[in-house]
XYZ file of C-alpha atoms in Angstrom:
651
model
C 22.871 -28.044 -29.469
C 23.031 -28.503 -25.627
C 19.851 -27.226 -23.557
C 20.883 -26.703 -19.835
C 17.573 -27.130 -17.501
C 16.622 -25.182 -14.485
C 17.976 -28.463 -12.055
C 21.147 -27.958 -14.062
C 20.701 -31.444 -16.034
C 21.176 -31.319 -19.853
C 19.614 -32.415 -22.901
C 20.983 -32.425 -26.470
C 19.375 -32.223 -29.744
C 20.958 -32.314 -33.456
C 18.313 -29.957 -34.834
C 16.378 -27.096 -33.767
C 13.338 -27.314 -31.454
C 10.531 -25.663 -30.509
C 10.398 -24.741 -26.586
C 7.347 -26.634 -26.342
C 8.828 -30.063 -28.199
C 11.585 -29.332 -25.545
C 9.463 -29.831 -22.788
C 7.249 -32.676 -24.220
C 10.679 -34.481 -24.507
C 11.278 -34.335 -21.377
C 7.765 -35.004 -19.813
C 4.066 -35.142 -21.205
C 2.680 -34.141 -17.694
C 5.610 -30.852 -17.631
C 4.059 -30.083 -21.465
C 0.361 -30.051 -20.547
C 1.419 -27.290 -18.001
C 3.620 -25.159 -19.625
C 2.749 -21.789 -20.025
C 5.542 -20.195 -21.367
C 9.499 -20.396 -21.884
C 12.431 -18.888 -20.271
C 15.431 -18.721 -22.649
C 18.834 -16.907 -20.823
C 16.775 -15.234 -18.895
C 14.214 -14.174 -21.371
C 10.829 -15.111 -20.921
C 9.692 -16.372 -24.745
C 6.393 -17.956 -26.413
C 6.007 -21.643 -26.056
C 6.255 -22.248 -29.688
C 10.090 -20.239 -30.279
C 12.548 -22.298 -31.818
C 15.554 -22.645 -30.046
C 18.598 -23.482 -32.508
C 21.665 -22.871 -30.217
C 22.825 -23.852 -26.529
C 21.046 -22.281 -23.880
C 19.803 -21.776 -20.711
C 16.247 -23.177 -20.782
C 13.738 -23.016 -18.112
C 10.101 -24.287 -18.860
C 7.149 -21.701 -17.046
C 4.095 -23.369 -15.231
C 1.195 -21.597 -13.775
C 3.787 -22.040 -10.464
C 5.907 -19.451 -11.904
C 5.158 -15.823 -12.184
C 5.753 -15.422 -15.894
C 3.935 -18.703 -16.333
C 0.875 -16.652 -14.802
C 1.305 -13.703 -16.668
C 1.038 -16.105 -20.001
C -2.116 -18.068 -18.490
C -4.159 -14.616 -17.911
C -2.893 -13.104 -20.937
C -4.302 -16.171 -23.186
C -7.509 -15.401 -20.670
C -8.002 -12.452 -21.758
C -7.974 -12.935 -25.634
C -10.772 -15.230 -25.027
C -12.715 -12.300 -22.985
C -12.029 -10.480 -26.220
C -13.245 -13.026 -28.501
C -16.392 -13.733 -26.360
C -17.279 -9.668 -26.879
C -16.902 -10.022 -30.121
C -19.437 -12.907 -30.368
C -21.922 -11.382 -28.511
C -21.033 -7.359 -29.020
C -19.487 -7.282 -32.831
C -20.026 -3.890 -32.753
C -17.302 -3.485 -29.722
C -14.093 -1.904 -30.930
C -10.572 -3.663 -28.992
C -8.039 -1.776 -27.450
C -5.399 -3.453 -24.765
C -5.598 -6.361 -22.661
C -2.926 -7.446 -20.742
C -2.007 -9.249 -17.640
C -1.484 -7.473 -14.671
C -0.556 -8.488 -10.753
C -3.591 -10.165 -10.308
C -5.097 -11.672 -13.269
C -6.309 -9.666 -16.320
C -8.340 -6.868 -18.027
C -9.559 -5.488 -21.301
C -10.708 -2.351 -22.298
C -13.443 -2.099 -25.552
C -14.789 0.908 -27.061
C -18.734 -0.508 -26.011
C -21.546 0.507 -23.685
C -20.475 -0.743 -20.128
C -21.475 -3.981 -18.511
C -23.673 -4.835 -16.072
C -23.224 -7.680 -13.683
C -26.116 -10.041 -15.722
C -23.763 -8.965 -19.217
C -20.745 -10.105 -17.571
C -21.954 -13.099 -16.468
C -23.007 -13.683 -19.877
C -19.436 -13.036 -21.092
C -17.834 -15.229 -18.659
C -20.736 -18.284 -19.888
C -19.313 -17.421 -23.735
C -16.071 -17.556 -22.440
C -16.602 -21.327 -20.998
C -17.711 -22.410 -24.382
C -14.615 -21.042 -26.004
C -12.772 -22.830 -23.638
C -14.585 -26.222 -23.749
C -13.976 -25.827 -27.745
C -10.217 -26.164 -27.435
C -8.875 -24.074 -30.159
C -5.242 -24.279 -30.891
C -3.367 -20.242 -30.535
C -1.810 -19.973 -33.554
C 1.136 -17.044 -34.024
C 1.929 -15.120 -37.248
C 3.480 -12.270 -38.299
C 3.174 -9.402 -40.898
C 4.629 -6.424 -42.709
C 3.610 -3.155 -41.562
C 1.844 -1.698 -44.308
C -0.431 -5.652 -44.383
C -0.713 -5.366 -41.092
C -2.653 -2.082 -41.028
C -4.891 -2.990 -43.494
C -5.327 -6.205 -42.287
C -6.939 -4.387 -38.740
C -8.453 -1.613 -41.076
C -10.392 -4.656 -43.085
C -11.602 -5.859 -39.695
C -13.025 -2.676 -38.349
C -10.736 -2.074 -35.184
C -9.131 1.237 -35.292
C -7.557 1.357 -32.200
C -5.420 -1.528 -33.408
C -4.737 0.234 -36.584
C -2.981 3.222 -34.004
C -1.139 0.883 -31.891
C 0.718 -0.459 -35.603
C 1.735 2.912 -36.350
C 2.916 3.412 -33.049
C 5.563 0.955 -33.023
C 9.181 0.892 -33.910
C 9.715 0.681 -37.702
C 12.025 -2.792 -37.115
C 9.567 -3.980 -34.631
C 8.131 -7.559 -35.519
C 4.131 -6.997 -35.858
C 2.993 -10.521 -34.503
C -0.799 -11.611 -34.252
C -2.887 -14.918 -32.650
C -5.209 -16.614 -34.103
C -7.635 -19.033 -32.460
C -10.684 -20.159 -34.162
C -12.194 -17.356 -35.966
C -10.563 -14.271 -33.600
C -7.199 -12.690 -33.942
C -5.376 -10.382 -31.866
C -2.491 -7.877 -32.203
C -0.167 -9.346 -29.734
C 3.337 -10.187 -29.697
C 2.355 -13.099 -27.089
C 3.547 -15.418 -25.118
C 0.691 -17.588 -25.392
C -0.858 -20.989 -24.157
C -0.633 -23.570 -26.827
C -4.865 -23.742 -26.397
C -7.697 -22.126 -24.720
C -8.404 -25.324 -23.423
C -5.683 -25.368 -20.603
C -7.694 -22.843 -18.799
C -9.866 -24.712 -16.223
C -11.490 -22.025 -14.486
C -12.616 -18.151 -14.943
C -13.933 -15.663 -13.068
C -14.938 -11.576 -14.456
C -14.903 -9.829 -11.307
C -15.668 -6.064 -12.329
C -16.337 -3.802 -15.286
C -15.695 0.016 -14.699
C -14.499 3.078 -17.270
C -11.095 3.671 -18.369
C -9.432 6.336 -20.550
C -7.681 4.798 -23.495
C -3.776 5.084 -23.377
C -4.757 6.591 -20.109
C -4.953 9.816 -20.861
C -7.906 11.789 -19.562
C -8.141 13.566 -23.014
C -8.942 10.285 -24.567
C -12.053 8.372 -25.007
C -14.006 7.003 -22.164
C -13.814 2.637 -22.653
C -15.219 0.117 -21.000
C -12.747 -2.241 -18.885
C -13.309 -5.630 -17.685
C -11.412 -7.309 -15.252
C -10.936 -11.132 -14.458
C -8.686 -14.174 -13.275
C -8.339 -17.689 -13.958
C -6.762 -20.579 -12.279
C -5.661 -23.968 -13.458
C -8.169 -25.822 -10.728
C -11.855 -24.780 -9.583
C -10.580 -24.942 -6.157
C -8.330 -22.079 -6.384
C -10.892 -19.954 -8.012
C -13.136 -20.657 -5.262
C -10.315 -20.271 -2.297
C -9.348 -16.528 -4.334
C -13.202 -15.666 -4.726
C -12.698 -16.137 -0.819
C -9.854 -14.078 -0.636
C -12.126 -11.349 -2.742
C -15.003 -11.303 -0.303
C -12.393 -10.772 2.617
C -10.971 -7.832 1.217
C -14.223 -6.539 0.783
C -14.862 -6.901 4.233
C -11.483 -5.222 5.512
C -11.193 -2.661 3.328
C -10.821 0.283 5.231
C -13.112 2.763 3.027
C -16.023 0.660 3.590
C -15.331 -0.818 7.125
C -13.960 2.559 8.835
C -17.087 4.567 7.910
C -19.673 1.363 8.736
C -17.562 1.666 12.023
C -17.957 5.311 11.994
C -14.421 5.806 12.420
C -14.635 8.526 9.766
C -16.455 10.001 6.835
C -16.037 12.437 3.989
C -18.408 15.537 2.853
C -18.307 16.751 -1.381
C -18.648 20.056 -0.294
C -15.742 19.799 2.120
C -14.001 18.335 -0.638
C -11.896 15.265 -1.812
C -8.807 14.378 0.308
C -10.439 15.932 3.577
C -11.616 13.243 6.051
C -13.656 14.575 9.269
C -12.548 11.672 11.610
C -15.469 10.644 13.801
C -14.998 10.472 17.873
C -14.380 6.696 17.489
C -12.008 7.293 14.624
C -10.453 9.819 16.974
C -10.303 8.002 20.188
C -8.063 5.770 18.167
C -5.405 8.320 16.695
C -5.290 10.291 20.125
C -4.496 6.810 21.453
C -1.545 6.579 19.125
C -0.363 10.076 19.344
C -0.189 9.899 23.532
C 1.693 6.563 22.428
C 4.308 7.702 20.123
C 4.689 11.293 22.254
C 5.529 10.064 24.962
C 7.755 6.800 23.219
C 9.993 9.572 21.721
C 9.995 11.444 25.097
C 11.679 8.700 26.694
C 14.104 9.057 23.498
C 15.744 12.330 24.608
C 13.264 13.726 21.679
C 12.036 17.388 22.395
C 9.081 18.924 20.766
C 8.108 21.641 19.006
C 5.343 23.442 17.742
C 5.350 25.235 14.630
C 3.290 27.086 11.963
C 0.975 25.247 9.414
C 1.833 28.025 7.063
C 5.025 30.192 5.545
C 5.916 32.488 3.207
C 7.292 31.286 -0.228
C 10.619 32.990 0.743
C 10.892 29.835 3.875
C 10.285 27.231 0.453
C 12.763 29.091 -1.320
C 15.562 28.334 0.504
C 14.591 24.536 1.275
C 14.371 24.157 -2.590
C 10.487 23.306 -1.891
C 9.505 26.077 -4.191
C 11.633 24.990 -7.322
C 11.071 20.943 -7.055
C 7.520 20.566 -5.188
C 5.379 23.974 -5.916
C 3.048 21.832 -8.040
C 2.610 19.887 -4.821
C 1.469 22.894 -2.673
C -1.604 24.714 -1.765
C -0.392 27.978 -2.565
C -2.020 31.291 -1.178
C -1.703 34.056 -3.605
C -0.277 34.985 -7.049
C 3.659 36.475 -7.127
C 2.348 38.202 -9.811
C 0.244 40.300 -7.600
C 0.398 40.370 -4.189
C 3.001 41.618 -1.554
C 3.698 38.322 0.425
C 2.898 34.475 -1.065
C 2.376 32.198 1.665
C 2.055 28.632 1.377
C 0.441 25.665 3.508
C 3.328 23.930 4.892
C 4.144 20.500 3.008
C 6.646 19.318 5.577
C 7.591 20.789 9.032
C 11.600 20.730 8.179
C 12.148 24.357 7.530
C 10.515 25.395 10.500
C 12.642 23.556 13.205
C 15.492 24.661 11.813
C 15.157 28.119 12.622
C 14.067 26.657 15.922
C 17.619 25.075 16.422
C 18.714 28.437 14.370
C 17.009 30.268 17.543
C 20.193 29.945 19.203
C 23.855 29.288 18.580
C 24.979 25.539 19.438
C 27.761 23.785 20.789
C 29.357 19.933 19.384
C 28.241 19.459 22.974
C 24.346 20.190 22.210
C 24.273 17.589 19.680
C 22.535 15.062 18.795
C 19.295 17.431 19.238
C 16.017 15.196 18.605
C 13.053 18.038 17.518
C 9.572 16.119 17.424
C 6.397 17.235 15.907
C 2.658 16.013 15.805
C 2.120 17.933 12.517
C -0.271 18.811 10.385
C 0.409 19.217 6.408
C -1.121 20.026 3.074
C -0.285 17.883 -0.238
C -2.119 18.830 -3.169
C -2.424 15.364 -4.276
C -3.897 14.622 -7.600
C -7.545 13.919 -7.758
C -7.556 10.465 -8.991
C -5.100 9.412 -6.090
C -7.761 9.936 -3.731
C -8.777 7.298 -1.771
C -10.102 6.987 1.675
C -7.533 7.702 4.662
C -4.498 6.365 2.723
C -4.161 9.478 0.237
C -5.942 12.891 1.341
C -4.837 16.332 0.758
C -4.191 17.463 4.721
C -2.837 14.710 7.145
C -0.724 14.678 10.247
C 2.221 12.596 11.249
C 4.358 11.797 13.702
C 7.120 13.992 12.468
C 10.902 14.513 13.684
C 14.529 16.019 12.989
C 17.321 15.023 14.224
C 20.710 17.652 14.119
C 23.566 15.450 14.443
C 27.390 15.969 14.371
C 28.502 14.074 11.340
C 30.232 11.045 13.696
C 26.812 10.739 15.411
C 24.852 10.102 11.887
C 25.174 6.314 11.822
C 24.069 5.768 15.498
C 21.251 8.055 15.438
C 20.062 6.523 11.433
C 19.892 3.197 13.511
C 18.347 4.199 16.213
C 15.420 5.734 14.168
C 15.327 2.355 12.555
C 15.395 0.771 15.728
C 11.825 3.473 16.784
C 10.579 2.424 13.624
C 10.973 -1.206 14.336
C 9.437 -0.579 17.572
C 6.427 1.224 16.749
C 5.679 -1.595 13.818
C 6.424 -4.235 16.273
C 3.833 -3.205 18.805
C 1.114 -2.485 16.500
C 1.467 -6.072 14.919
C 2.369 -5.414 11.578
C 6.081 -5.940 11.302
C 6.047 -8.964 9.285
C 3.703 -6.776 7.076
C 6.485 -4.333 5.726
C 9.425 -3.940 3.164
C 12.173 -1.843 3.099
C 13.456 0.011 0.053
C 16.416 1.856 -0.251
C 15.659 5.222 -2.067
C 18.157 6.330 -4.047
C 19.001 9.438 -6.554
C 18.738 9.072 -9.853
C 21.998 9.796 -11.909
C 20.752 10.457 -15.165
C 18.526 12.835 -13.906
C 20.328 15.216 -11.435
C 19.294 18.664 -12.624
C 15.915 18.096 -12.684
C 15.804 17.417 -9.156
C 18.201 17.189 -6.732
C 20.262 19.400 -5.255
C 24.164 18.705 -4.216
C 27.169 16.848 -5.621
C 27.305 13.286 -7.150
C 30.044 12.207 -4.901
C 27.671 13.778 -1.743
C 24.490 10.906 -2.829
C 26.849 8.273 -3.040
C 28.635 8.772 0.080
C 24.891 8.578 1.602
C 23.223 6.093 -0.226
C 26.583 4.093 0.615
C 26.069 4.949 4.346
C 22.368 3.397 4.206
C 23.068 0.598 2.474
C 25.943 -0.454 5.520
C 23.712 0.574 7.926
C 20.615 -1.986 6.703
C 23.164 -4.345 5.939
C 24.839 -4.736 9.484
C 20.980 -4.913 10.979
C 20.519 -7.256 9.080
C 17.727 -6.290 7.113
C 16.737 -7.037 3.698
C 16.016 -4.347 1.346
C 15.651 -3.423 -2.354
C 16.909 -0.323 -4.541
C 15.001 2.368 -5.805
C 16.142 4.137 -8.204
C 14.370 7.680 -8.299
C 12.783 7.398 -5.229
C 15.171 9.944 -3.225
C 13.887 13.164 -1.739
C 15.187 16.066 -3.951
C 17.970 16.581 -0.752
C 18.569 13.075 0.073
C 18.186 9.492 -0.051
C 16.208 7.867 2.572
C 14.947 3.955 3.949
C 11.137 3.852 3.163
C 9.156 1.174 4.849
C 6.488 0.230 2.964
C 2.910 -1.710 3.081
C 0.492 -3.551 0.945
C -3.100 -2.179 2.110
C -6.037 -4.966 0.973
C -5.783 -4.416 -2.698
C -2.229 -4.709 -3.209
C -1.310 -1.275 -3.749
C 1.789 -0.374 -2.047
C 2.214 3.115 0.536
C 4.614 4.486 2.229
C 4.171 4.039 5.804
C 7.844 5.342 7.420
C 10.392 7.340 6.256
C 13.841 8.047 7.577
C 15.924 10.290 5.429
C 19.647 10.784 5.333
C 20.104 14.629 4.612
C 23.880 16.315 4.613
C 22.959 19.212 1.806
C 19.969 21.272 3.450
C 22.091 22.213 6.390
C 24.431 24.324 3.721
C 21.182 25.672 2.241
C 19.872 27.050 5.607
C 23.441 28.750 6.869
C 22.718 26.051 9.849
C 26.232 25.257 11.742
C 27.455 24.278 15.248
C 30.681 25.429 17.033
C 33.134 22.286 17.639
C 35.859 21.787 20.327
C 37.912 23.538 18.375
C 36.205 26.495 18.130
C 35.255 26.404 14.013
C 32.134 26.836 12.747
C 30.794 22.954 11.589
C 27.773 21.997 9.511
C 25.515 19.231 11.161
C 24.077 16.722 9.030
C 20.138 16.105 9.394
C 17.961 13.095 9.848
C 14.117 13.766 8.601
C 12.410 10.677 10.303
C 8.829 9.547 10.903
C 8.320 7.254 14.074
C 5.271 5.510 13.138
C 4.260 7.511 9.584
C 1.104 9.441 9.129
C -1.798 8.706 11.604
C -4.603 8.757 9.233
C -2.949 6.130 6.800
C -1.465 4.106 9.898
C -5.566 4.089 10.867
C -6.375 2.636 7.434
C -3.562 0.332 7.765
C -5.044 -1.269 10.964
C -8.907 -0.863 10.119
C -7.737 -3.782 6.963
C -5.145 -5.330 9.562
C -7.695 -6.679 11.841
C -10.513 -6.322 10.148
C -11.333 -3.329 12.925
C -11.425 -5.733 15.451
C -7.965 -3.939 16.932
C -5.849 -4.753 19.966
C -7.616 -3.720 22.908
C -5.230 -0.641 23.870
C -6.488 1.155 20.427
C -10.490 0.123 20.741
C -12.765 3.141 20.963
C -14.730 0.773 22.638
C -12.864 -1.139 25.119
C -15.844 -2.697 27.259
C -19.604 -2.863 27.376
C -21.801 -3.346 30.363
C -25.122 -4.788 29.550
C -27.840 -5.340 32.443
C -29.628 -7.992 31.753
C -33.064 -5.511 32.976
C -33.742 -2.587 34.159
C -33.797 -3.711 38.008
C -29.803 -4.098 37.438
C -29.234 -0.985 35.330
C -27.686 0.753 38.568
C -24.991 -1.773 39.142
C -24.334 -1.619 35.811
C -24.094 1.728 36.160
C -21.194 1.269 39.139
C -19.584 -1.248 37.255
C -18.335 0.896 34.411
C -18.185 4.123 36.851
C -15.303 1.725 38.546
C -14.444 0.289 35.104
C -14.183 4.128 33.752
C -11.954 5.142 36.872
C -8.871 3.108 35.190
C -9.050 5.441 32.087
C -10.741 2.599 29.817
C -13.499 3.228 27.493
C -16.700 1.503 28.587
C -20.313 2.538 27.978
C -23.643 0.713 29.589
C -25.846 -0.485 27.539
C -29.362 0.143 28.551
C -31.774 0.005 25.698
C -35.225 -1.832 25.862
C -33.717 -5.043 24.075
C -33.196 -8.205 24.518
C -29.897 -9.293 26.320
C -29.537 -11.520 22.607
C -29.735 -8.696 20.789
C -27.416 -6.341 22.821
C -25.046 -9.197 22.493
C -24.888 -9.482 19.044
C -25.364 -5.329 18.598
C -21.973 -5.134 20.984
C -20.464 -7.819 18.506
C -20.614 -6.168 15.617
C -19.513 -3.578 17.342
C -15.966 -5.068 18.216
C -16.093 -4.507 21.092
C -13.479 -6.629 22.629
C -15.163 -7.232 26.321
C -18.994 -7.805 27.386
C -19.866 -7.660 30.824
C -23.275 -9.024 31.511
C -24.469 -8.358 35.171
C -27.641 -9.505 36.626
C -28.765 -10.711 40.086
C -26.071 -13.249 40.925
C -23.776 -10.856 40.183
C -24.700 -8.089 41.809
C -24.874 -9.813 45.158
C -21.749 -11.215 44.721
C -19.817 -8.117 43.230
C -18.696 -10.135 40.116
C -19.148 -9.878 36.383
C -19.870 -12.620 33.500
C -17.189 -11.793 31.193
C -17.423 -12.432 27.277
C -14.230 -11.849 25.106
C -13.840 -11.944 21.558
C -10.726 -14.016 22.437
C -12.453 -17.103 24.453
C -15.706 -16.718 23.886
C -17.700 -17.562 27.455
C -15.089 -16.564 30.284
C -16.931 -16.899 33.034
C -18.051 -14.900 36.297
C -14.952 -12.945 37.562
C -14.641 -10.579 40.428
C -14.856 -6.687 39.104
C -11.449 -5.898 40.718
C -9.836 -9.212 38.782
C -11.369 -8.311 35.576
C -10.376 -4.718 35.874
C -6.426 -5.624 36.541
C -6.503 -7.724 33.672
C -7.582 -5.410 30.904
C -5.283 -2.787 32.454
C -2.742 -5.290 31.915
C -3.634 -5.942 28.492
C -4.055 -2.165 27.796
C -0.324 -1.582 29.686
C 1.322 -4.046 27.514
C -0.520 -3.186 24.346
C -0.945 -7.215 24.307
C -2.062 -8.360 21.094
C -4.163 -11.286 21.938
C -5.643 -14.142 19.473
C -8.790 -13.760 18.258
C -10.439 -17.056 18.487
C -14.360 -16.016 18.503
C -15.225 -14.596 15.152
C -17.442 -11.655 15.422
């Protein structure tokens, strides 16, 4: 047989080998770090026989599936190190996942001092070496064979398989697990662990199911780049928005104002008026007008947007139909509305394109458990728009809300943070929820898919992902974690026109419906605020500071110049407060600091005879004594140009 390698070199054998004899043969150093196979494309256990010709690529640690391997061989020696010190524990799942590994066990939950003492057991299985040894097993033996070692859950994953599914199980030392692999060849090619949490978890889960106890962890093949992620760990900690924003006082949440319902604090504010004056007045030099519309509606408004049929279990709904006279509804999007505002009135081709923009407020009725700080709450407001267009103005106007889009990511300093997805209909599914013709979605998805295509911009497909009336680009973001949101949308929509009797007269006199673009400029404000808080840590570009300067007199004898600087500071519409507490100048350093503030002015007696200021920046440290009027047209032209400056003093 003839075994094509990834470089595109070839080796040939006269009998069958395993994948792991493959790559000893063709290095000892490529064999100590394989992790796994890749046969035609099929990612396979280290110890499969390969018997014809083939494609054959061999997985380190480098490699993604080679990772997935390495913490799923991890995590079987978690399981056996609860089983040597909690025989009693019951096993369930534990798999591999983006970032190392987890396993849930029917037990008590762990403390930090119990994991630790896990992840000691687990270095002793480790330094013992075993070999990882596969086998396999008829059904009806396999059941018993998990029955006769007390681990029910097990014994219902079995019986939940396929009937021609191959049961497979590994073996190393003493413990076996259900697992149909890949696998390292031994637990001794793991060189460095880490458990980094325990919480609860419902099994399968479902919320109906019993409460378990997960534990999560990640291993490495080198100490160092345990140490360099344990780094990484502690920095996501510190940006993390939930924690940071409220330390910063940016916002907070109440119980008994309920889940999903931020009060945003006057610094948290400061910083989303900042963006909304932004991003108004950006689409106002667009040729976008605005409009201000209700945050509720009847049902009969979602009834005729197809809301009320595809997203009612998204809405907070006011009433029963059952009972009462009129059902209204909080709004979920602001769509309906402005298009009995462009309904208001009957339009010309020459009217078109007409750009409606919105600062609005909506209602999801999200889910409990997607609750998290500012990046999934039930009421949020965004910087919402709707563009009517004449059919032969769609493309232009689709790019040039890409092109806003763009602009608005580009000046915040997160562009190189996004991706863009191309959200498509699903075809096997079209009853369920869309609404309009096959050949309509394709036409549009087609459209999209030129128009990234001639900008130039790299995307992926996602199938599914379409609103119910149309496909659409999202942009998307990692926050801290990993988890990915939706930060923009722009949506390509020629079916709701049709819906709401919407139409524009052409130069020929006929009755024409307009096709509609449902855009965001820069997304929602609250998760945009999250975005940023993790972005810089909160130490944000000057223009967005709640704080953007701090006077501190270095005694009381100077408080009234300090006083006159920020009145003159405060004059230039720049936030600046004068710090006169009974502390030392040290301390109000430091205090100011932490703060983030990006500017400290410290004025004394040298300075107030000479009108100047001592200027400290998070950017260069120490700047030196400047004159108040030089220092005041430089942050204005920082603040004018939304300059996003390097941050070279750590706060």
């Amino acid at each position: 047989m003839i075994v094509t390698l990834k470089d595109g070199s070839k080796k040939e054998y006269s009998e069958a080998m395993s994948v792991i004899d493959i790559a000893k043969d063709i290095s000892e150093g490529l064999a100590r770090n394989a992790c796994a196979g890749e046969i035609d494309g099929k990612v396979v256990d280290l110890r499969t026989v390969v018997s014809e010709d083939c494609n054959l690529n061999i997985l380190t640690f480098n490699d993604e599936a080679g990772k997935k391997a390495y913490w799923h061989t991890t995590s079987h020696v978690l399981a056996e190190a609860v089983k040597r010190l909690y025989p009693d524990a019951k096993l369930t799942i534990g798999p591999s996942i983006d970032e190392g590994f987890y396993y849930d066990f029917d037990c008590p939950a762990f403390d930090r001092a119990a994991l630790d003492n896990l992840e000691a057991e687990m270095k002793k299985i480790i330094k013992e070496g075993a070999s990882l040894e596969r086998f396999e097993l008829p059904r009806e033996e396999a059941i018993k064979f998990m029955e006769d070692r007390g681990e029910p859950y097990k014994v219902e994953l079995i019986n939940d398989l396929p009937e021609d599914a191959v049961i497979s199980f590994y073996r190393q030392g003493d413990f076996v697990d259900l697992c149909a692999g890949p696998h390292l060849m031994s637990t001794k090619a793991i060189k460095a662990v880490k458990l980094t949490a325990s919480s609860a978890a419902y099994w399968r889960g479902n919320s109906n199911n019993k409460v378990l106890t997960r534990i999560y962890g990640i291993s490495f093949t080198k100490n160092d780049d345990l140490k360099a992620y344990l780094e990484h760990l502690e920095d996501i900690k510190r940006r993390d928005h939930n924690k940071l924003g409220r330390e910063m006082e940016l916002f907070t949440t109440v119980d008994v104002i309920g889940q999903g319902l931020p009060l945003i604090m006057p610094k948290g504010e400061r910083i989303i008026r900042t963006l909304q004056r932004w991003i108004e007045d950006e689409e106002d030099s667009r040729g976008y007008v605005r409009t201000k519309t209700p945050l509720m509606a009847k049902s009969d408004l979602y009834k005729i947007s197809g809301h009320w049929d595809h997203y009612k279990d998204g809405m907070f709904v006011l009433g029963d139909e059952e009972k009462d006279k009129e059902v209204f509804a909080l709004r979920p999007m602001t769509c309906p509305f402005q298009y009995y505002v462009y309904k208001a009135s009957q339009k010309s081709y020459r009217d078109l394109p007409l750009r409606y923009g919105e600062t609005s407020t909506l209602f999801r009725n999200e889910d409990s458990g997607e609750m998290h700080g500012l990046t999934r709450v039930r009421q949020f407001t965004i910087s919402e728009g709707h563009l009517i267009v004449r059919p032969d103005q769609m493309v232009k106007e689709f790019k040039d809300c890409i092109a806003l889009a763009q602009y608005c990511l580009r000046t915040l300093g997160v562009e190189e943070d996004v991706t863009y997805h191309l959200s498509r209909w699903d075809p096997a599914n079209p009853g369920n929820k869309y609404i309009g013709k096959p050949e309509v979605w394709e036409d549009t998805e087609q459209h999209i898919r030129n128009v990234l295509n001639e900008l130039k911009i790299p995307f992926v497909e996602d199938i599914g992902e379409a609103a119910f009336y149309g496909p659409k680009v999202d942009i998307n973001a990692k926050n801290v974690y990993g988890k990915e949101d939706t930060m923009i949308t722009i949506q390509w929509d020629a079916l709701l026109a049709e819906q709401f009797d919407m139409y524009y007269i052409d130069e020929k006199g006929d009755k024409v419906r307009p096709y509609i673009i449902h855009r965001t400029s820069m997304g929602c404000y609250e998760r945009t605020l999250a975005w940023l808080i993790e972005k810089y840590a909160g130490m944000f570009p000057t223009w967005l500071c709640p704080e953007q300067v701090r006077v501190l007199p270095i005694s009381d004898k100077y408080a009234d110049y300090a006083d006159s600087v920020a009145a003159k500071i405060r004059e230039h519409k720049i936030y600046v407060e004068a710090d006169h507490r009974a502390e030392k100048l040290g301390y109000k350093i430091r205090d100011a600091r932490l703060a983030r503030v990006p500017y400290i002015l410290v004025v004394g007696e040298k300075e107030q005879e000479t009108g100047v200021v001592s200027v400290r920046s998070r950017f260069l440290g120490d700047e030196g004594q400047k004159p108040l009027e030089q220092f005041i047209n430089d942050i204005c032209e920082e603040i004018r140009t939304k300059a996003i400056r390097k941050i070279e003093v750590t706060e």
